[in-house]
mmCIF file of C-alpha atoms in Angstrom:
data_model
loop_
_atom_site.group_PDB
_atom_site.id
_atom_site.type_symbol
_atom_site.label_atom_id
_atom_site.label_comp_id
_atom_site.label_asym_id
_atom_site.label_seq_id
_atom_site.Cartn_x
_atom_site.Cartn_y
_atom_site.Cartn_z
ATOM 1 C CA SER W 17 56.000 1.445 178.734
ATOM 2 C CA LYS W 18 52.621 1.569 180.507
ATOM 3 C CA ARG W 19 52.362 0.938 184.198
ATOM 4 C CA ARG W 20 49.275 -0.446 185.863
ATOM 5 C CA PRO W 21 48.616 0.399 189.522
ATOM 6 C CA VAL W 22 47.885 -2.533 191.782
ATOM 7 C CA MET W 23 45.922 -2.276 195.003
ATOM 8 C CA ILE W 24 46.383 -4.848 197.689
ATOM 9 C CA HIS W 25 43.252 -5.097 199.789
ATOM 10 C CA ARG W 26 42.835 -7.137 202.894
ATOM 11 C CA ALA W 27 39.548 -7.130 204.753
ATOM 12 C CA PRO W 28 39.694 -8.831 208.142
ATOM 13 C CA PHE W 29 35.895 -8.908 208.200
ATOM 14 C CA GLY W 30 33.346 -9.794 205.562
ATOM 15 C CA SER W 31 30.459 -7.499 204.692
ATOM 16 C CA ILE W 32 28.018 -9.230 207.045
ATOM 17 C CA GLU W 33 30.512 -9.096 209.883
ATOM 18 C CA ARG W 34 31.175 -5.399 209.194
ATOM 19 C CA PHE W 35 27.440 -4.654 209.176
ATOM 20 C CA THR W 36 26.953 -6.529 212.452
ATOM 21 C CA ALA W 37 29.908 -4.751 214.044
ATOM 22 C CA VAL W 38 28.591 -1.337 212.978
ATOM 23 C CA VAL W 39 25.079 -2.083 214.282
ATOM 24 C CA LEU W 40 26.419 -3.400 217.603
ATOM 25 C CA GLU W 41 28.668 -0.383 218.020
ATOM 26 C CA HIS W 42 25.924 2.074 217.055
ATOM 27 C CA THR W 43 23.315 0.545 219.381
ATOM 28 C CA ALA W 44 25.717 -0.316 222.236
ATOM 29 C CA GLY W 45 24.494 -3.909 222.010
ATOM 30 C CA HIS W 46 20.791 -3.006 222.229
ATOM 31 C CA LEU W 47 19.699 -4.585 218.964
ATOM 32 C CA PRO W 48 16.310 -3.709 217.501
ATOM 33 C CA ILE W 49 13.611 -6.267 218.279
ATOM 34 C CA TRP W 50 13.563 -7.605 214.709
ATOM 35 C CA LEU W 51 17.317 -8.261 214.758
ATOM 36 C CA SER W 52 17.666 -9.568 218.306
ATOM 37 C CA PRO W 53 18.344 -13.332 218.407
ATOM 38 C CA ASP W 54 16.187 -13.644 221.539
ATOM 39 C CA GLN W 55 13.236 -11.271 221.174
ATOM 40 C CA VAL W 56 11.320 -12.276 224.313
ATOM 41 C CA LYS W 57 12.228 -13.993 227.575
ATOM 42 C CA ILE W 58 9.310 -15.322 229.575
ATOM 43 C CA LEU W 59 9.813 -15.462 233.335
ATOM 44 C CA PRO W 60 7.458 -17.542 235.442
ATOM 45 C CA ILE W 61 7.521 -16.264 239.029
ATOM 46 C CA SER W 62 7.669 -19.850 240.311
ATOM 47 C CA GLU W 63 7.476 -23.426 239.021
ATOM 48 C CA LYS W 64 3.702 -23.593 239.363
ATOM 49 C CA TYR W 65 3.356 -21.037 236.541
ATOM 50 C CA ALA W 66 5.649 -22.933 234.147
ATOM 51 C CA ASP W 67 2.706 -24.450 232.223
ATOM 52 C CA TYR W 68 1.193 -21.019 231.595
ATOM 53 C CA ALA W 69 4.612 -19.692 230.555
ATOM 54 C CA GLU W 70 4.919 -22.612 228.103
ATOM 55 C CA LYS W 71 1.493 -21.807 226.654
ATOM 56 C CA VAL W 72 2.481 -18.142 226.141
ATOM 57 C CA CYS W 73 5.822 -19.199 224.631
ATOM 58 C CA ASP W 74 4.083 -21.543 222.175
ATOM 59 C CA LEU W 75 1.729 -18.756 221.084
ATOM 60 C CA LEU W 76 4.674 -16.426 220.486
ATOM 61 C CA LYS W 77 6.634 -19.068 218.564
ATOM 62 C CA ASN W 78 3.572 -19.873 216.425
ATOM 63 C CA SER W 79 3.470 -16.150 215.610
ATOM 64 C CA GLU W 80 7.116 -16.358 214.448
ATOM 65 C CA ILE W 81 8.476 -14.492 217.468
ATOM 66 C CA ARG W 82 11.727 -15.769 218.947
ATOM 67 C CA ALA W 83 10.878 -16.517 222.573
ATOM 68 C CA SER W 84 12.212 -18.698 225.354
ATOM 69 C CA ILE W 85 11.495 -19.368 229.007
ATOM 70 C CA ASP W 86 13.870 -18.673 231.886
ATOM 71 C CA SER W 87 12.643 -20.836 234.748
ATOM 72 C CA ARG W 88 15.927 -21.117 236.627
ATOM 73 C CA ASN W 89 15.766 -21.437 240.383
ATOM 74 C CA GLU W 90 16.939 -17.842 240.960
ATOM 75 C CA THR W 91 15.099 -14.843 242.338
ATOM 76 C CA LEU W 92 12.954 -12.936 239.864
ATOM 77 C CA GLY W 93 15.065 -9.805 240.357
ATOM 78 C CA LYS W 94 18.282 -11.667 239.565
ATOM 79 C CA ARG W 95 16.792 -13.223 236.425
ATOM 80 C CA ILE W 96 15.499 -9.830 235.234
ATOM 81 C CA ARG W 97 18.922 -8.275 235.853
ATOM 82 C CA GLU W 98 20.783 -11.030 233.970
ATOM 83 C CA ILE W 99 18.377 -10.892 231.036
ATOM 84 C CA SER W 100 18.761 -7.109 230.907
ATOM 85 C CA LEU W 101 22.541 -7.512 230.786
ATOM 86 C CA LEU W 102 22.080 -9.895 227.836
ATOM 87 C CA ARG W 103 20.168 -7.058 226.108
ATOM 88 C CA VAL W 104 16.985 -9.073 225.488
ATOM 89 C CA PRO W 105 14.524 -6.350 224.412
ATOM 90 C CA LEU W 106 11.307 -7.804 225.893
ATOM 91 C CA ILE W 107 10.576 -9.594 229.148
ATOM 92 C CA ALA W 108 7.196 -11.177 229.882
ATOM 93 C CA ILE W 109 6.543 -12.023 233.523
ATOM 94 C CA VAL W 110 3.851 -14.530 234.479
ATOM 95 C CA GLY W 111 2.555 -15.214 237.955
ATOM 96 C CA GLU W 112 -0.678 -15.772 239.865
ATOM 97 C CA LYS W 113 -2.353 -12.518 238.772
ATOM 98 C CA GLU W 114 -1.378 -13.011 235.132
ATOM 99 C CA LEU W 115 -2.593 -16.618 235.138
ATOM 100 C CA ALA W 116 -5.954 -15.619 236.652
ATOM 101 C CA GLU W 117 -6.436 -12.777 234.154
ATOM 102 C CA GLY W 118 -4.891 -14.542 231.136
ATOM 103 C CA THR W 119 -2.285 -11.791 230.723
ATOM 104 C CA VAL W 120 1.467 -11.196 230.843
ATOM 105 C CA SER W 121 3.325 -8.293 232.474
ATOM 106 C CA VAL W 122 5.632 -6.768 229.897
ATOM 107 C CA ARG W 123 8.922 -4.903 230.276
ATOM 108 C CA ARG W 124 10.614 -3.375 227.243
ATOM 109 C CA GLU W 125 14.251 -2.451 227.708
ATOM 110 C CA GLY W 126 13.755 -2.023 231.449
ATOM 111 C CA VAL W 127 10.543 0.020 231.258
ATOM 112 C CA ASP W 128 7.248 -1.450 232.480
ATOM 113 C CA GLN W 129 4.692 -1.605 229.657
ATOM 114 C CA GLY W 130 1.841 -2.937 231.819
ATOM 115 C CA SER W 131 -0.250 -6.072 231.463
ATOM 116 C CA MET W 132 -1.736 -7.370 228.241
ATOM 117 C CA THR W 133 -3.164 -10.595 226.925
ATOM 118 C CA ALA W 134 -0.804 -12.879 225.044
ATOM 119 C CA GLU W 135 -2.582 -12.005 221.779
ATOM 120 C CA GLN W 136 -2.199 -8.270 222.512
ATOM 121 C CA PHE W 137 1.470 -8.926 223.272
ATOM 122 C CA VAL W 138 1.940 -10.529 219.849
ATOM 123 C CA ASP W 139 0.300 -7.485 218.228
ATOM 124 C CA TYR W 140 2.460 -5.172 220.360
ATOM 125 C CA ILE W 141 5.645 -6.914 219.210
ATOM 126 C CA LYS W 142 4.616 -6.922 215.558
ATOM 127 C CA SER W 143 3.726 -3.220 215.627
ATOM 128 C CA ALA W 144 7.015 -2.397 217.418
ATOM 129 C CA VAL W 145 8.952 -4.312 214.751
ATOM 130 C CA ALA W 146 7.030 -2.572 211.964
ATOM 131 C CA GLU W 147 7.781 0.808 213.571
ATOM 132 C CA GLU W 148 11.486 -0.031 213.861
ATOM 133 C CA LEU W 149 11.659 -1.115 210.226
ATOM 134 C CA LYS W 150 9.828 2.004 209.084
ATOM 135 C CA ASN W 151 12.450 4.279 210.644
#
């Protein structure tokens, strides 16, 4: 008589979950910009720059970039630290100088990238995403 082997397979994770787990483990939680759920956090230095932060956020969202504003009543240093711990890849800081010049100060994964206009920032993000996807 013929015997047929039977394999019992149990996968505790689905393929998407396995992929996500591998990426998170490989990158130590530092997701690429294109995959990060929160690509940009905008930090107004104080409440009086909230309108400018909102304008920058709207421009980013209209450019299909996932952005949000962190205007909590905490020190700027504490907000930067907490956002870094959340592994948000890009931080845009807006204050008096940025408002006067129509720019944002950009930090990427803890490294200062300098000041750029909001439109230049959109181009910067799109080119960074294209570079990540190319590799």
